Short mmCIF file of C-alpha atoms in Angstrom, two decimals:
data_model
loop_
_atom_site.label_atom_id
_atom_site.label_comp_id
_atom_site.label_asym_id
_atom_site.label_seq_id
_atom_site.Cartn_x
_atom_site.Cartn_y
_atom_site.Cartn_z
CA LEU A 5 11.22 8.44 -4.52
CA LEU A 6 8.74 7.06 -6.91
CA GLY A 7 10.66 3.74 -6.80
CA LEU A 8 10.47 3.85 -3.07
CA ILE A 9 6.64 4.38 -3.09
CA SER A 10 6.42 1.51 -5.66
CA PHE A 11 8.38 -0.85 -3.68
CA ILE A 12 6.72 -0.17 -0.32
CA ALA A 13 3.12 -0.12 -1.77
CA MET A 14 3.50 -3.31 -3.80
CA GLY A 15 5.45 -4.93 -0.98
CA SER A 16 2.37 -3.98 1.33
CA GLU A 17 0.00 -5.41 -1.18
CA GLY A 18 1.86 -8.70 -1.24
CA ALA A 19 2.00 -8.82 2.44
CA ILE A 20 -1.67 -8.35 2.96
CA VAL A 21 -2.30 -10.96 0.24
CA ASP A 22 -0.02 -13.45 1.72
CA TRP A 23 -0.49 -12.85 5.58
CA SER A 24 -3.99 -11.49 6.05
CA GLY A 25 -5.57 -14.96 6.47
CA LEU A 26 -2.97 -15.95 9.01
CA TYR A 27 -3.33 -12.74 10.82
CA LEU A 28 -6.99 -13.30 11.24
CA LYS A 29 -6.47 -16.95 12.31
CA GLU A 30 -3.54 -16.39 14.81
CA VAL A 31 -3.80 -12.74 15.95
CA SER A 32 -7.43 -11.89 15.71
CA ILE A 33 -8.43 -15.50 16.58
CA ALA A 34 -11.16 -15.29 13.87
CA PRO A 35 -13.47 -18.27 13.41
CA GLU A 36 -12.29 -20.55 10.52
CA ALA A 37 -15.06 -19.42 8.25
CA LEU A 38 -13.58 -15.82 8.24
CA TRP A 39 -9.87 -16.57 7.66
CA GLY A 40 -10.27 -15.61 3.83
CA ALA A 41 -12.43 -12.65 4.51
CA GLY A 42 -9.52 -10.00 4.86
CA PHE A 43 -8.09 -11.27 1.49
CA LEU A 44 -11.51 -11.14 -0.07
CA GLY A 45 -12.28 -7.59 1.16
CA PHE A 46 -8.84 -6.47 0.01
CA GLN A 47 -9.32 -7.89 -3.52
CA ILE A 48 -12.76 -6.57 -3.97
CA THR A 49 -11.84 -2.90 -2.82
CA MET A 50 -8.60 -3.23 -4.83
CA THR A 51 -10.59 -3.96 -7.90
CA LEU A 52 -13.24 -1.33 -7.26
CA GLY A 53 -10.45 1.28 -6.53
CA ARG A 54 -8.57 0.53 -9.74
CA PHE A 55 -11.72 1.04 -11.87
CA MET A 56 -12.75 4.27 -10.18
CA GLY A 57 -9.35 5.80 -9.31
CA ASP A 58 -8.88 7.69 -12.52
CA ALA A 59 -12.02 9.80 -12.11
CA VAL A 60 -10.96 10.78 -8.72
CA SER A 61 -7.43 11.36 -9.83
CA GLU A 62 -8.50 13.66 -12.49
CA ARG A 63 -10.00 16.00 -9.70
CA LEU A 64 -7.19 15.62 -7.19
CA GLY A 65 -4.09 15.01 -9.08
CA SER A 66 -1.57 12.27 -8.91
CA VAL A 67 0.38 13.30 -5.85
CA LYS A 68 -2.72 14.04 -3.74
CA MET A 69 -4.17 10.75 -4.83
CA ILE A 70 -1.23 8.95 -3.58
CA ALA A 71 -1.55 10.88 -0.21
CA VAL A 72 -5.16 9.97 0.04
CA GLY A 73 -4.46 6.40 -0.64
CA THR A 74 -1.79 6.33 2.14
CA VAL A 75 -4.14 7.88 4.55
CA LEU A 76 -6.60 5.19 3.86
CA ALA A 77 -3.85 2.58 4.22
CA LEU A 78 -2.84 4.21 7.56
CA VAL A 79 -6.49 3.99 8.87
CA ALA A 80 -6.62 0.45 7.52
CA TYR A 81 -3.58 -0.65 9.35
CA SER A 82 -4.84 0.96 12.48
CA LEU A 83 -7.98 -1.14 12.15
CA VAL A 84 -6.02 -4.26 11.56
CA LEU A 85 -3.83 -3.62 14.60
CA THR A 86 -6.81 -3.50 17.00
CA GLU A 87 -6.89 -7.25 16.64
CA ASN A 88 -10.67 -7.26 16.51
CA THR A 89 -11.74 -9.80 13.91
CA TYR A 90 -14.32 -7.53 12.23
CA LEU A 91 -12.34 -4.41 12.48
CA ALA A 92 -9.25 -6.23 11.06
CA ILE A 93 -11.37 -7.47 8.13
CA ALA A 94 -12.58 -3.87 7.44
CA GLY A 95 -8.97 -2.64 7.65
CA PHE A 96 -7.88 -5.01 5.05
CA ALA A 97 -10.72 -4.07 2.75
CA LEU A 98 -9.90 -0.45 3.29
CA GLY A 99 -6.24 -1.16 2.72
CA GLY A 100 -7.22 -2.55 -0.74
CA LEU A 101 -8.91 0.82 -1.52
CA GLY A 102 -6.03 2.70 -0.29
CA PHE A 103 -3.23 0.76 -2.23
CA SER A 104 -5.50 0.34 -5.43
CA VAL A 105 -4.76 4.05 -6.36
CA MET A 106 -1.04 4.34 -5.50
CA ILE A 107 0.55 2.22 -8.13
CA PRO A 108 -1.45 3.60 -11.17
CA GLU A 109 -0.52 7.09 -10.05
CA VAL A 110 3.15 6.31 -9.54
CA PHE A 111 3.17 4.95 -13.00
CA ARG A 112 1.61 7.94 -14.37
CA ILE A 113 4.14 10.26 -12.68
CA GLY A 114 6.97 8.11 -13.57
CA GLY A 115 5.99 8.28 -17.24
CA ASN A 116 6.00 11.93 -17.14
CA VAL A 117 9.44 12.73 -15.33
CA LYS A 118 11.21 15.48 -17.27
CA GLY A 119 14.58 14.28 -18.67
CA VAL A 120 13.56 10.53 -18.39
CA ASP A 121 12.14 8.64 -21.21
CA SER A 122 8.61 7.49 -20.24
CA SER A 123 9.34 3.94 -20.97
CA GLN A 124 12.44 4.00 -18.69
CA GLY A 125 10.46 5.68 -15.96
CA ILE A 126 7.70 3.16 -16.05
CA ALA A 127 10.06 0.25 -16.22
CA PHE A 128 12.05 1.39 -13.23
CA ILE A 129 8.82 1.90 -11.12
CA ALA A 130 7.54 -1.45 -12.31
CA GLY A 131 10.81 -3.19 -11.45
CA THR A 132 11.10 -1.74 -7.94
CA GLY A 133 7.50 -2.45 -7.31
CA TYR A 134 7.66 -6.08 -8.39
CA ALA A 135 10.73 -6.43 -6.29
CA GLY A 136 8.80 -5.17 -3.27
CA PHE A 137 5.94 -7.47 -4.02
CA LEU A 138 8.22 -10.55 -4.09
CA CYS A 139 10.62 -9.45 -1.16
CA ALA A 140 8.37 -7.98 1.41
CA PRO A 141 6.25 -11.02 2.23
CA PRO A 142 9.12 -13.26 3.06
CA ILE A 143 11.03 -10.54 4.89
CA LEU A 144 7.85 -9.74 6.98
CA GLY A 145 7.45 -13.47 7.44
CA PHE A 146 10.88 -13.71 8.94
CA LEU A 147 10.02 -10.70 11.13
CA ALA A 148 6.85 -12.59 12.30
CA GLU A 149 8.78 -15.80 13.05
CA THR A 150 11.50 -13.90 15.03
CA SER A 151 8.98 -11.46 16.76
CA SER A 152 5.29 -11.57 15.76
CA LEU A 153 2.91 -11.19 12.97
CA LYS A 154 1.47 -8.04 14.53
CA THR A 155 4.91 -6.58 14.64
CA SER A 156 5.14 -7.16 10.83
CA PHE A 157 1.95 -5.16 10.43
CA VAL A 158 3.25 -2.38 12.66
CA VAL A 159 6.27 -2.08 10.33
CA LEU A 160 3.87 -1.92 7.45
CA PHE A 161 2.09 0.92 9.21
CA PHE A 162 5.31 2.88 9.61
CA TYR A 163 6.17 2.28 5.93
CA ALA A 164 2.89 3.89 4.97
CA VAL A 165 3.83 6.92 7.15
CA PHE A 166 7.13 7.00 4.98
CA ILE A 167 5.04 7.02 1.87
CA LEU A 168 2.94 9.90 3.30
CA ALA A 169 6.21 11.77 4.05
CA ILE A 170 7.40 11.29 0.45
CA THR A 171 4.30 12.65 -0.88
CA PHE A 172 4.93 15.97 0.91
CA ILE A 173 8.47 16.02 -0.77
CA LEU A 174 6.92 15.25 -4.14
CA LYS A 175 4.25 17.97 -3.69
CA LYS A 176 7.04 20.41 -2.91
CA LYS A 177 8.88 19.48 -6.08
CA GLN A 178 5.77 19.94 -8.02
CA ALA A 179 5.15 23.20 -6.67
CA LYS A 180 8.60 24.63 -7.50
CA PRO A 181 8.43 26.79 -10.65
CA ASN A 182 10.55 25.71 -13.66
CA LEU A 183 13.48 28.10 -13.82
CA GLY A 184 15.46 26.16 -16.50
#
């Protein structure tokens, strides 16, 4: 489950990095001066979220932090899918904040899985995440070519819903008492 979160979250990051400018250009019909604004907003909030995430995580816990990040990502995709230039830019920026906290938390959980050496857990999560980062943009590009770029972002929205569902499973596993 952690590998799936990592694959989807990093794949989504890669998709936003690679496709946000084209989305603003072709779907939102943004003026040329704003084509890079979605990427810029994403990177700024991604950076801020990575710096501030640990402080929030200490209060919420890792699984809740992933859930909060996912909810932010869902709101972000909803804004992007409005096709309004300024809402889409705000959505890409909000997405950076949401995704910024997911991967560090998945690494934290993966390094503490019972029965799994921490280096192996982190390596697995890193491998699946980077696979997502490399695979998702071309797959979504193919989808955009055969359907539309907006369809690609709809798919990303539903993958975020999937991550949220996984957090409920992780929370249940976390809540079970250790009987062994």
